[in-house]
Structures are given as C-alpha cells and as structure tokens.
Amino acid sequence: MTRLHTNLTASDFIRKSFDFLIVGGGTAGLVVAARLSENPHLTVGVLEAGSCALGKDKDEEGEDEDDVNIPGYYRQTLGGSRDWQFETIPQQGLGSGGTSALNFMTWNRGSRQDYDAWMELGNQGWGWDDLLPFFKKSETFHKPNQDVRTGAKANFDLEAVGSNGPIQISFPQEYSASHSLWHHTLNSLCVETNVAHLSGSNVGVWTSACSVEPEARTRSYSASAYYLPNASWSNLILLTEAVVVNILLDQENGAWVAKGIILSAGSVQSPQIIELSGIASTPVLSMAGISVKVDSPNVGENLQDHLMTTTVFEVNPSLENPDDLKTDMKLASSARYKYVNTKSGPLTILRCSICYLPLSHFVSPDILSSLTSLPPSIDHFSEQESFIFRRLSHSEKLGHIEYIFDLGNWSSFFKPNPSEGKKYGTMLQILQYPLSKGSIHIHPPDSAPTRPSTITDKLAIDPKYYAGRNGHLDLEIMTQCQRFAQKICSTKPLADIIRARAFPPPSVSDDELQEWIVQTTVTDWHPVGTCSMGGRGRVNTGVVDERLRVHGVRGPRVVDASIMPLQISAHLQATVYAIAEKAAHMILQDIGGYGE
C-alpha cells in the first residue's frame, strides 16, 4: 500500500511553492486536493492538524486503525484521539447543562427541495439538478445481490447513483435481528417503503446504503478513496500535525488578498480561522483582541444542527446484540475471526433501518397549524426563517424527522446494571429542520482575558438548542415526534421483540415527557451554516458567495459543510462530498483549468 509522506517536515513543506493551499485534510479538503492536482500544472498543498496512519497498523498515538476501517467498530473512535471533542457552552434550552473517518457510514441525500431552497435564496448553481452530477461523481455504487435486495429491502434507482467515483457505496450483506421487522412495522403505520431514497426524496421507510468497500468490507472515505490512490503524485503534498493559526492577508490596491487559500476545516474551525485572520463582526473581533481587517457580520453565525434523543427499550435477550461484543470476550474474538477470515459476521453490520417522515403523518392538523403559524409577536422574519417555516407546512412532504432503530444501548444517559443480564434496543429520533440557530465565535480565555484569542483557545460554541425566538417550537416538535417513536415500538412486528421501555423510565408520564427531552437531547454531530453562502443578501446574510469566495477579501474560499445556508434532511457526508466535487470544478473553471 502507498505510504503517506511521513518523513515530510514543516521545513520541507514551506520551501515548496503551491498554487493552492488547503487547510484541512478531511472529507472536503482531500476531495478538492485530489481533483485540483489532477491538473499536472497545479501544485497543491494540504495542511492537516491530525496525524495519519494509512498503510500502518496503528497511528502515532498507538490507536488501532481498525477502529476506523472495520464497519462494526464505528462507535469506538468517538471521544478518542481522532475526535476534536468540541464542547458547547452551557445550553439554557437544555437545562443549562464529525469527519468521514468517524461518521457512521450512512450514505443518503436530502430531498430535492432542500437543495433547491439554497438556490431560491439566490445561490445560483446550487439546486438539486446542479448538485446531482457531483453526488454521482463522488461515488461508485455497487448493486446488492438479489438475496439482499429481497431480504433486507435494499432498494435503489440505478439512474440516480454514480458508477465511477472514488467513494465505494454498498449495502451490507448482513443485518441486525431487528431489521427484518422494521419495514413491516412502519408499513403497518401507513408509512410507504421508499424504493429510491437517493433520487430526490428520502421520505418513507428504507434500508440505507453505506460508504463501505464491498469486497474488503472496510470504510470508504476521503483519505482512502481520494488521497491514497494519488499520494505518490509530486504535485500533491500533505503535511500532517500542521495546525493553522490564521490566514496572512496582504494588501493590494486597497484590498485584502490571500491567493490560493481554501478552508476546509469544518463548520467549527473554518469560522474560527477566518475570525483569527481578522474577518468577522467588529464586536466579536474587538472582544477577542483581533485587529479588524474586514467587517463581516455573519462569520460564525447561522449555526444549525440536528438534535437527537434516544429511547431505550428492553428487548428479547435471545437476540444477537452488538452490546454482547463489549462484555463477552469469546463472542468478540469470534466476531473478529469471522471478519478477518471471511469478511462476514457482526463486525460488518451497520445501522440501516431508516425512516424519514413529514410532521403531517403523525401530528394532528390542529397542532401542526399551531406550530407552523407565524408568531404574531415577531414583526420580521429573515428569508431563511421563512423557508424553514414553509418546510413545516401541511403541503410539504419532507422528512422533518428521522427515525432509526437498532439493537444495543445507544444512549449516553442510560446506564443499565450489567448484573441484570438484560438486552436493549434503541430508537433514535433526529430533528432535521431546526428552528433553533446559534453561533461559533472566538473569545479570549477567562484565565487571560486581556490577550488576543488564539487557535488553541476554547471556542464559544452556542447552538442555542431549544432557545432563541423559535427554539420552543423545536421542543414541541420533538415532543410530538417522541410520542410517535413510542408508537412505532409498540406496533407489531417490532413490538414482538420489545419487553418494556427502559429509558425514559416507565415512571415518566406523557406530561413529563417534554422535560425528559430537555434533559437528554444531544447533537447528531451535523453542524452547518457558519460560513454560509449569502445568496441575494451577499455579505448581509452570508460569508461566501455562490462560488464559495469569502466576501471582502480576494483569494480565500471555504469548502465544507459550513457553507450550507440551510440545514438539510439527511446525514451530511454525501452532501459534503458533492459540495467539494462542485467546488473543485468551479475553481478549475475560474482559473481556466477546464470547464465550460
């Protein structure tokens, strides 16, 4: 296997001349790097803060790379050395209390309307029809065999998927014991099976495809798919353990300039680096002790995230359960043996029982009308807010809420007693179109408030979950959705394997359910919008233009999930790949590298 440039030093790197310098070697950054370096006349450098161990058994901290590559280990990297472990400030709405190498490999897209809304906001070229070629360009879809198609209801529309892209997309060969009950249960509740969930509507019940290479049964992601095959190219240079502290801006004819810089540091760190470079709202920069170069009021604003609760149920103890691998070393060893020798068994199983539903499917018309009526106390709505409220209407058949069921205890709050010998299953409920909007900003540390903020200082991450002028509506929606989650789990045939609700405890009444939601809501790790495209409002409503160029300065662009002006109803990774593919295409167009 090709090795990374592990011997490259910072001194070696800075002696090279680059046409483009990409900050962040994650999902988007490595896509852009690979596509730009396909032009042999361009030299592309990538600065990645983390360490890499592709082609090795362990990384520099001794952490096993199997935690990344083996599908069944997908939860083990969270909270480890590869995880930035960002924390929000205390959230009043919660009682004051991502990368492609760490995600859960779910491969789906939002609905057509999600992307068309970006275009309707004034971001030309960002509708569904514009993005679909780039979705397809990123992927190679592998058709499942007939047994999987029939037994697991692994449906697809071959016209909507790619056949020659770097990311390998497949359906698992094996599924958890609850999966065979999922479709029948939702069908019993008048939810139709979606036979083409990648084709512009994800509404309904379906089996998810995954970013997994089907022969090796390993994770397919940006490093293995976009970087490694091209790592030997002399015009593609990656430096790891390289932390970017800011962008150095020069003045040319009265304008601030930083040519060839592409920020792909994600929804948290892209705005951080921009602010540390002197581009942000004047009050934020003044408080952080940073000189103002460009007053850009929306940097770090517009943070939107998917909110999630997890309901845990006691299930039939005879069912094979992923939690068993944590407590039974013999079973864990057997699972490992099967994976290594036959690429089968529990370590190939992923959570694939998915359902997206509009609120109108289970919320009464009266309650839905009260939720979607514009509050009379608010005399002005932004164009973005209007879009979000419109999405909640009766007529919009969109996936307002995502449900996922799988065996195992997925809750970070529920701590069962191992001595009881009980087994569990979990319903995940995820709000897709949050009305709550927050921010991410730099600020000086409390211990040294007089010095300027730096890249190592803790950020003020404030999603404002269930807060702000519309956050209470998110809470009411989640409460309604939680009730339906329990209805799903009390419906046959899924109900046949469920013994009782374990969390929230049975003692929590329906009237107390909302308070339980407040206390147990967590993020689904899908932050977007902090460097959003401005559309018609340009700098007044956004940070970058429709070609992802930072307003107020020449040269820098942002390419990652932070440019999304509105949240989508989907897991983010497929969309981030499409954004990066489109961005690379636009950049090459702009420099005459190729394009129409």
XYZ file of C-alpha atoms in Angstrom:
596
model
C 0.000 0.000 0.000
C 1.212 3.528 -0.755
C 2.546 5.274 2.348
C 1.918 8.859 3.332
C 4.699 11.447 3.250
C 5.505 10.576 6.849
C 9.047 11.976 6.664
C 7.986 15.355 5.297
C 8.864 18.124 7.750
C 7.385 21.583 8.101
C 10.678 22.999 6.791
C 10.407 20.822 3.677
C 6.819 21.957 3.189
C 7.400 25.694 3.407
C 10.244 25.524 0.895
C 7.780 24.372 -1.746
C 5.704 26.672 -3.934
C 1.989 25.951 -4.135
C -0.790 27.111 -6.427
C -3.358 26.136 -3.799
C -3.042 25.579 -0.075
C -5.865 23.627 1.518
C -6.477 23.918 5.255
C -7.917 20.632 6.473
C -7.345 17.113 5.164
C -10.817 15.794 5.931
C -13.865 14.926 3.869
C -13.972 18.064 1.711
C -10.306 19.058 1.779
C -8.933 15.828 0.334
C -11.582 15.807 -2.400
C -10.587 19.294 -3.537
C -6.887 18.453 -3.246
C -7.225 15.314 -5.351
C -9.319 16.963 -8.061
C -7.136 20.070 -8.370
C -3.953 18.001 -8.512
C -5.359 16.021 -11.441
C -4.146 19.045 -13.394
C -0.386 18.363 -13.614
C 0.316 22.084 -13.946
C -1.005 22.773 -10.434
C 0.789 22.067 -7.167
C -1.497 21.540 -4.207
C -0.548 21.514 -0.531
C -2.724 20.195 2.292
C -2.259 21.184 5.934
C -3.857 18.648 8.261
C -3.874 19.152 12.035
C -4.216 15.459 12.825
C -1.809 12.594 12.349
C -2.450 9.876 9.785
C -1.618 6.188 9.730
C -2.961 4.887 6.435
C -0.943 1.879 5.452
C 0.014 1.250 9.093
C -1.493 -0.864 11.837
C -1.519 1.947 14.390
C -1.307 5.717 14.409
C 1.300 7.794 16.230
C -0.657 7.558 19.493
C -0.787 3.776 19.180
C -4.519 3.796 18.421
C -5.656 0.878 16.271
C -6.600 1.871 12.707
C -9.171 -0.944 12.706
C -11.369 1.359 14.780
C -11.712 3.481 11.645
C -11.723 0.826 8.947
C -13.898 -2.001 10.326
C -17.601 -1.056 9.989
C -18.682 -2.702 13.246
C -16.254 -0.574 15.280
C -17.836 2.692 14.127
C -18.651 3.970 17.639
C -15.241 3.317 19.145
C -13.480 6.396 17.738
C -15.867 8.901 19.327
C -14.179 10.559 22.256
C -10.761 9.224 21.238
C -7.634 10.940 19.963
C -9.127 11.443 16.477
C -12.128 13.287 17.877
C -11.753 17.066 18.418
C -14.176 16.696 21.368
C -15.576 20.201 20.985
C -17.962 21.270 23.731
C -20.769 23.802 23.660
C -21.213 26.470 26.251
C -23.994 25.631 28.787
C -27.305 25.489 26.933
C -30.189 27.248 28.626
C -32.649 25.310 26.463
C -31.208 22.039 27.788
C -31.397 22.932 31.434
C -28.006 24.742 31.232
C -26.464 21.546 31.248
C -17.561 14.755 12.598
C -15.267 13.745 9.857
C -15.563 10.948 7.273
C -13.218 8.777 9.365
C -15.534 8.986 12.405
C -19.038 9.053 10.930
C -21.369 6.068 10.982
C -21.097 5.469 7.196
C -24.754 6.313 6.471
C -24.983 7.314 2.805
C -28.035 9.333 1.891
C -29.084 12.606 0.345
C -31.568 15.287 1.248
C -34.716 15.907 -0.727
C -34.742 17.920 -3.934
C -36.435 20.788 -2.087
C -33.546 21.033 0.404
C -31.025 21.993 -2.267
C -33.466 23.952 -4.391
C -34.009 26.161 -1.320
C -30.313 27.104 -1.411
C -30.774 28.224 -4.988
C -34.017 30.051 -4.197
C -32.102 32.068 -1.614
C -30.036 33.411 -4.516
C -27.178 30.921 -4.679
C -27.228 30.132 -8.367
C -25.979 26.701 -9.365
C -26.777 25.023 -6.050
C -30.135 23.354 -6.732
C -30.775 19.610 -6.855
C -30.239 19.365 -10.606
C -26.961 21.270 -10.288
C -25.636 19.073 -7.473
C -26.777 15.676 -8.721
C -23.864 15.248 -11.194
C -21.429 15.911 -8.340
C -23.189 13.485 -5.998
C -22.757 10.877 -8.703
C -19.170 11.907 -9.478
C -18.092 11.157 -5.917
C -19.388 7.582 -5.768
C -19.258 4.102 -7.201
C -22.476 2.290 -6.335
C -22.360 -1.495 -6.022
C -25.638 -3.271 -6.656
C -26.652 -5.720 -3.918
C -27.352 -9.312 -4.812
C -30.921 -10.488 -5.115
C -30.990 -12.074 -1.651
C -30.059 -8.761 -0.025
C -32.443 -6.794 -2.232
C -35.333 -9.050 -1.272
C -34.492 -9.973 2.304
C -33.264 -6.561 3.509
C -35.387 -4.468 1.133
C -32.212 -2.875 -0.237
C -33.857 -0.790 -2.928
C -32.265 1.752 -5.272
C -32.651 3.719 -8.505
C -29.661 2.952 -10.694
C -30.164 6.145 -12.713
C -29.573 8.309 -9.638
C -26.265 6.849 -8.471
C -22.678 7.094 -9.657
C -20.656 4.298 -11.228
C -17.086 5.592 -11.386
C -16.385 7.740 -8.314
C -13.811 7.283 -5.555
C -16.198 6.562 -2.650
C -17.457 2.974 -2.685
C -21.141 2.650 -1.822
C -22.777 -0.653 -0.955
C -25.433 -2.354 1.126
C -24.323 -4.657 3.946
C -24.666 -8.399 3.398
C -25.842 -8.940 6.976
C -28.232 -7.022 9.240
C -29.248 -6.872 12.875
C -32.067 -9.133 14.015
C -34.483 -6.199 14.255
C -34.008 -5.049 10.665
C -36.355 -7.646 9.187
C -39.149 -6.198 11.357
C -38.549 -2.537 10.525
C -40.245 -2.173 7.145
C -43.283 -4.254 8.107
C -43.775 -2.212 11.280
C -43.664 1.138 9.508
C -45.844 -0.174 6.689
C -48.400 -1.083 9.377
C -48.394 2.585 10.374
C -49.139 3.643 6.776
C -45.541 4.596 6.014
C -44.632 3.545 2.498
C -41.342 1.900 1.606
C -39.172 4.295 -0.401
C -37.612 2.320 -3.255
C -35.340 5.184 -4.417
C -34.172 7.157 -1.397
C -31.210 8.701 -3.278
C -33.379 10.109 -6.064
C -34.637 13.383 -4.597
C -36.976 12.299 -1.800
C -35.969 10.371 1.309
C -39.487 10.327 2.796
C -40.663 6.884 3.877
C -39.021 3.776 5.277
C -35.909 2.348 3.632
C -32.672 0.460 4.084
C -29.642 2.731 3.992
C -26.675 2.270 1.715
C -23.278 2.761 3.364
C -19.855 4.115 2.451
C -18.236 0.689 2.620
C -15.989 -1.055 0.094
C -17.946 -4.279 -0.521
C -15.109 -6.745 -1.092
C -12.819 -5.779 1.782
C -15.784 -4.675 3.938
C -13.882 -1.581 5.062
C -14.886 2.048 5.426
C -14.542 4.043 2.202
C -13.671 7.661 2.959
C -11.747 10.658 1.709
C -8.281 9.530 2.819
C -8.527 6.008 1.438
C -10.512 6.936 -1.674
C -9.241 10.365 -2.749
C -5.804 10.711 -1.186
C -4.102 7.313 -1.065
C -4.506 6.479 -4.769
C -2.805 9.798 -5.597
C -0.336 10.053 -2.706
C 2.661 9.442 -4.959
C 1.897 12.432 -7.186
C 4.662 15.009 -6.948
C 2.163 17.883 -7.174
C 0.060 16.743 -4.180
C 1.790 17.354 -0.857
C 0.228 16.583 2.538
C 1.690 17.802 5.824
C 0.165 16.271 8.951
C 0.237 17.613 12.507
C 0.116 21.095 10.994
C -2.124 23.474 12.919
C -3.132 26.615 11.028
C -3.370 29.624 13.332
C -4.710 32.190 10.832
C -4.563 33.364 7.229
C -1.960 36.015 6.472
C -3.611 38.755 4.418
C -1.736 41.202 2.225
C -2.992 44.463 0.795
C -3.060 45.024 -2.939
C -4.577 48.226 -4.322
C -6.535 48.753 -1.119
C -7.926 45.191 -0.993
C -7.054 42.355 1.352
C -5.669 39.365 -0.534
C -4.628 35.770 0.260
C -4.337 33.908 -3.019
C -4.966 30.200 -3.364
C -6.226 29.548 0.176
C -9.029 27.001 0.543
C -10.504 26.492 4.011
C -11.898 23.005 4.595
C -11.622 22.908 8.361
C -15.300 22.212 9.020
C -18.236 24.088 10.491
C -16.411 24.691 13.773
C -12.878 25.577 12.739
C -13.377 27.297 9.390
C -15.139 30.257 11.074
C -12.551 30.163 13.867
C -9.655 30.552 11.415
C -11.478 33.269 9.475
C -12.093 35.235 12.661
C -8.498 34.835 13.827
C -7.491 36.278 10.445
C -9.403 39.492 11.156
C -12.554 38.764 9.144
C -15.708 38.832 11.264
C -18.065 41.212 13.015
C -16.279 44.109 14.671
C -17.702 43.376 18.155
C -16.524 39.740 18.046
C -13.031 40.707 16.907
C -12.755 43.551 19.400
C -13.720 41.309 22.303
C -11.187 38.701 21.148
C -8.421 41.259 20.762
C -8.053 40.733 16.994
C -7.499 43.665 14.615
C -10.384 44.175 12.212
C -9.474 43.782 8.553
C -12.923 43.016 7.119
C -16.179 43.630 8.960
C -18.149 40.505 8.010
C -21.047 40.206 10.460
C -22.136 36.667 9.623
C -18.929 34.744 10.204
C -19.701 32.112 12.829
C -23.428 32.876 12.810
C -26.290 30.770 11.378
C -25.194 27.585 13.169
C -27.784 24.857 12.581
C -27.515 21.308 13.932
C -29.590 18.154 14.041
C -30.966 17.429 17.516
C -31.371 13.858 18.735
C -32.954 11.910 21.561
C -32.612 8.191 22.189
C -35.345 5.998 23.633
C -34.096 2.682 25.003
C -36.228 -0.468 25.201
C -35.574 -3.796 26.859
C -35.647 -6.450 24.130
C -35.737 -10.205 23.856
C -32.482 -11.496 25.416
C -32.165 -14.300 22.866
C -31.388 -11.826 20.070
C -27.801 -11.272 18.984
C -26.908 -7.817 20.216
C -23.857 -5.624 19.471
C -23.559 -4.844 23.168
C -22.637 -8.502 23.704
C -19.295 -7.886 21.995
C -18.381 -5.417 24.734
C -18.967 -7.823 27.591
C -18.278 -11.290 26.160
C -14.645 -11.628 25.065
C -15.305 -15.020 23.487
C -18.010 -13.564 21.253
C -15.811 -10.562 20.445
C -12.942 -12.838 19.473
C -15.214 -14.956 17.313
C -16.612 -11.873 15.580
C -13.095 -10.647 14.900
C -12.082 -14.036 13.484
C -15.081 -14.110 11.142
C -14.372 -10.599 9.933
C -10.669 -11.176 9.270
C -11.149 -14.545 7.554
C -14.494 -14.280 5.779
C -15.438 -10.584 5.834
C -18.707 -11.528 7.489
C -20.365 -11.546 10.889
C -21.282 -8.866 13.451
C -18.414 -6.525 12.529
C -19.896 -5.966 9.073
C -23.300 -4.893 10.427
C -24.299 -1.223 10.388
C -27.468 0.555 11.473
C -29.538 0.669 8.285
C -33.171 0.752 9.493
C -34.102 4.296 8.464
C -37.322 6.298 8.210
C -37.925 9.969 7.384
C -41.393 11.372 7.963
C -43.235 14.668 7.498
C -44.871 16.005 10.627
C -48.254 15.755 8.949
C -48.003 11.965 9.084
C -48.409 11.816 12.863
C -49.183 15.321 14.169
C -52.830 16.360 14.185
C -53.830 19.201 11.831
C -54.727 21.484 14.749
C -51.365 21.019 16.466
C -49.476 21.307 13.193
C -51.258 24.574 12.372
C -50.329 25.999 15.743
C -46.698 25.032 15.165
C -46.436 26.497 11.689
C -48.348 29.728 12.227
C -46.010 32.693 12.215
C -45.872 34.098 15.764
C -47.698 37.456 15.885
C -45.089 38.852 18.260
C -42.429 38.687 15.546
C -42.690 41.504 13.040
C -39.810 40.467 10.831
C -38.631 37.126 9.522
C -35.448 36.596 7.598
C -35.730 34.875 4.249
C -34.083 31.816 5.779
C -36.617 31.666 8.617
C -39.445 31.930 6.122
C -38.073 28.933 4.236
C -37.878 26.892 7.437
C -41.450 27.721 8.439
C -42.624 26.910 4.927
C -40.992 23.484 5.222
C -43.200 22.716 8.220
C -46.459 23.296 6.371
C -49.079 20.633 5.634
C -48.294 20.610 1.914
C -44.561 19.959 2.229
C -43.925 16.214 2.156
C -40.423 16.420 3.561
C -38.529 14.387 6.109
C -38.961 16.603 9.156
C -37.873 13.825 11.489
C -35.595 10.820 11.104
C -36.142 7.586 12.994
C -33.500 4.872 13.273
C -33.926 1.665 15.237
C -31.226 -0.829 16.085
C -30.300 -3.280 18.760
C -27.951 -2.133 21.501
C -27.969 0.697 24.011
C -27.171 3.890 22.095
C -27.953 6.329 24.896
C -25.198 8.258 26.629
C -27.575 8.831 29.566
C -28.970 5.357 30.238
C -26.573 3.215 32.283
C -28.010 -0.287 32.764
C -26.981 -2.624 35.533
C -24.883 -5.387 33.886
C -25.757 -7.855 36.643
C -29.397 -7.847 35.488
C -28.409 -9.516 32.216
C -30.899 -7.515 30.163
C -30.507 -6.584 26.500
C -31.646 -3.397 24.829
C -32.630 -1.759 21.575
C -32.690 1.962 20.815
C -34.885 4.286 18.796
C -33.014 7.366 17.617
C -35.185 10.400 16.846
C -33.462 13.219 14.971
C -34.909 16.666 14.164
C -33.962 17.597 10.600
C -35.063 21.227 10.149
C -34.255 23.025 13.405
C -35.652 26.490 14.012
C -33.005 26.988 16.714
C -29.962 28.809 15.335
C -26.749 29.519 17.161
C -23.167 30.645 16.634
C -19.483 29.749 16.952
C -17.026 32.518 17.853
C -13.535 33.044 19.149
C -13.035 34.725 22.505
C -10.109 35.148 24.883
C -9.759 32.615 27.692
C -11.103 33.508 31.109
C -7.635 32.989 32.550
C -6.102 35.668 30.304
C -8.895 37.988 29.143
C -6.539 40.757 28.071
C -4.563 38.808 25.489
C -5.771 38.115 21.928
C -7.566 34.875 21.225
C -5.518 32.090 19.610
C -6.209 28.855 17.759
C -5.675 26.865 20.963
C -8.268 28.773 22.987
C -11.631 27.210 23.623
C -14.341 28.410 21.275
C -17.718 29.782 22.310
C -19.921 27.166 20.620
C -23.528 28.119 21.276
C -26.084 26.150 19.202
C -28.953 27.612 21.273
C -30.775 24.284 21.349
C -34.473 24.900 22.103
C -33.639 28.569 22.696
C -33.985 31.844 20.806
C -37.237 33.178 19.479
C -38.204 29.916 17.709
C -36.466 27.273 19.805
C -39.578 26.439 21.816
C -41.136 25.170 18.583
C -38.277 22.690 18.141
C -39.011 21.365 21.608
C -42.716 20.981 20.897
C -41.965 19.206 17.603
C -39.541 16.839 19.319
C -42.152 16.071 21.956
C -44.718 15.160 19.302
C -42.133 13.050 17.497
C -41.120 11.268 20.690
C -44.689 10.106 21.190
C -44.736 8.636 17.702
C -41.405 6.910 18.330
C -43.024 5.051 21.188
C -45.983 4.182 18.964
C -43.601 2.628 16.424
C -42.066 0.463 19.124
C -45.471 -0.690 20.352
C -46.542 -1.764 16.856
C -46.096 -5.332 15.606
C -43.940 -6.991 14.450
C -41.273 -4.794 16.102
C -43.274 -4.886 19.326
C -42.872 -8.678 19.408
C -39.205 -8.359 20.420
C -39.716 -5.448 22.861
C -40.405 -6.216 26.513
C -40.650 -2.743 28.071
C -39.461 0.823 27.822
C -36.300 1.292 29.844
C -35.407 4.939 29.146
C -37.165 7.223 29.756
C -38.180 5.135 32.760
C -41.773 3.896 32.777
C -42.388 6.316 35.657
C -42.000 9.273 33.256
C -45.541 10.160 32.244
C -46.641 11.628 28.952
C -46.966 15.017 30.653
C -43.373 14.768 31.890
C -42.002 13.742 28.524
C -41.010 17.252 27.444
C -38.817 17.783 30.481
C -37.129 14.441 29.810
C -36.397 15.620 26.254
C -34.865 18.846 27.565
C -32.572 16.877 29.854
C -31.482 14.225 27.330
C -31.217 15.898 23.914
C -27.817 15.569 22.261
C -26.276 16.574 18.945
C -26.191 14.265 15.932
C -22.845 15.912 15.012
C -24.218 17.641 11.900
C -23.351 21.359 12.328
C -23.710 23.527 9.215
C -24.087 27.138 8.170
C -21.331 29.046 9.993
C -19.726 30.301 6.749
C -22.892 30.156 4.692
C -23.492 31.253 1.140
C -25.153 34.643 1.178
C -27.345 34.432 -1.879
C -29.192 37.636 -2.715
C -28.185 39.182 0.599
C -24.488 38.689 -0.146
C -22.399 39.892 2.772
C -25.514 40.971 4.687
C -26.682 37.378 5.062
C -23.650 35.238 4.304
C -19.903 34.744 4.470
C -19.157 33.398 0.981
C -20.681 33.898 -2.447
C -22.087 31.166 -4.688
C -18.555 30.332 -5.878
C -17.532 29.961 -2.226
C -15.271 33.027 -2.228
C -15.038 34.823 1.115
C -16.730 38.221 0.989
C -14.496 41.225 1.489
C -11.177 39.570 0.645
C -9.649 38.256 -2.576
C -8.453 34.690 -2.840
C -9.736 32.581 0.080
C -12.608 30.159 -0.385
C -14.441 27.894 2.040
C -15.330 24.341 1.040
C -17.072 22.271 3.710
C -20.450 21.913 5.458
C -20.199 25.435 6.879
C -21.228 26.944 3.503
C -24.707 25.390 3.640
C -27.211 28.234 4.188
C -29.992 25.909 5.370
C -29.844 22.535 7.082
C -30.831 19.507 5.018
C -32.876 16.447 5.906
C -30.057 13.909 5.631
C -26.789 12.741 7.093
C -24.168 15.127 5.784
C -21.314 13.128 4.331
C -22.676 12.524 0.804
C -23.619 16.197 0.508
C -20.180 17.345 1.687
C -18.555 15.178 -0.972
C -20.830 16.734 -3.601
C -20.032 20.255 -2.350
C -16.320 19.516 -2.595
C -16.603 17.994 -6.071
C -18.555 21.019 -7.284
C -16.127 23.428 -5.611
C -13.125 21.813 -7.322
C -14.913 22.017 -10.646
C -15.679 25.726 -10.132
C -12.127 26.534 -9.063
C -10.709 24.877 -12.157
C -13.242 26.751 -14.273
C -12.222 30.052 -12.696
C -8.528 29.536 -13.404
C -9.093 28.103 -16.875
C -8.061 24.620 -15.790
C -11.080 23.094 -17.512
C -14.832 23.527 -17.622
C -17.451 25.196 -19.685
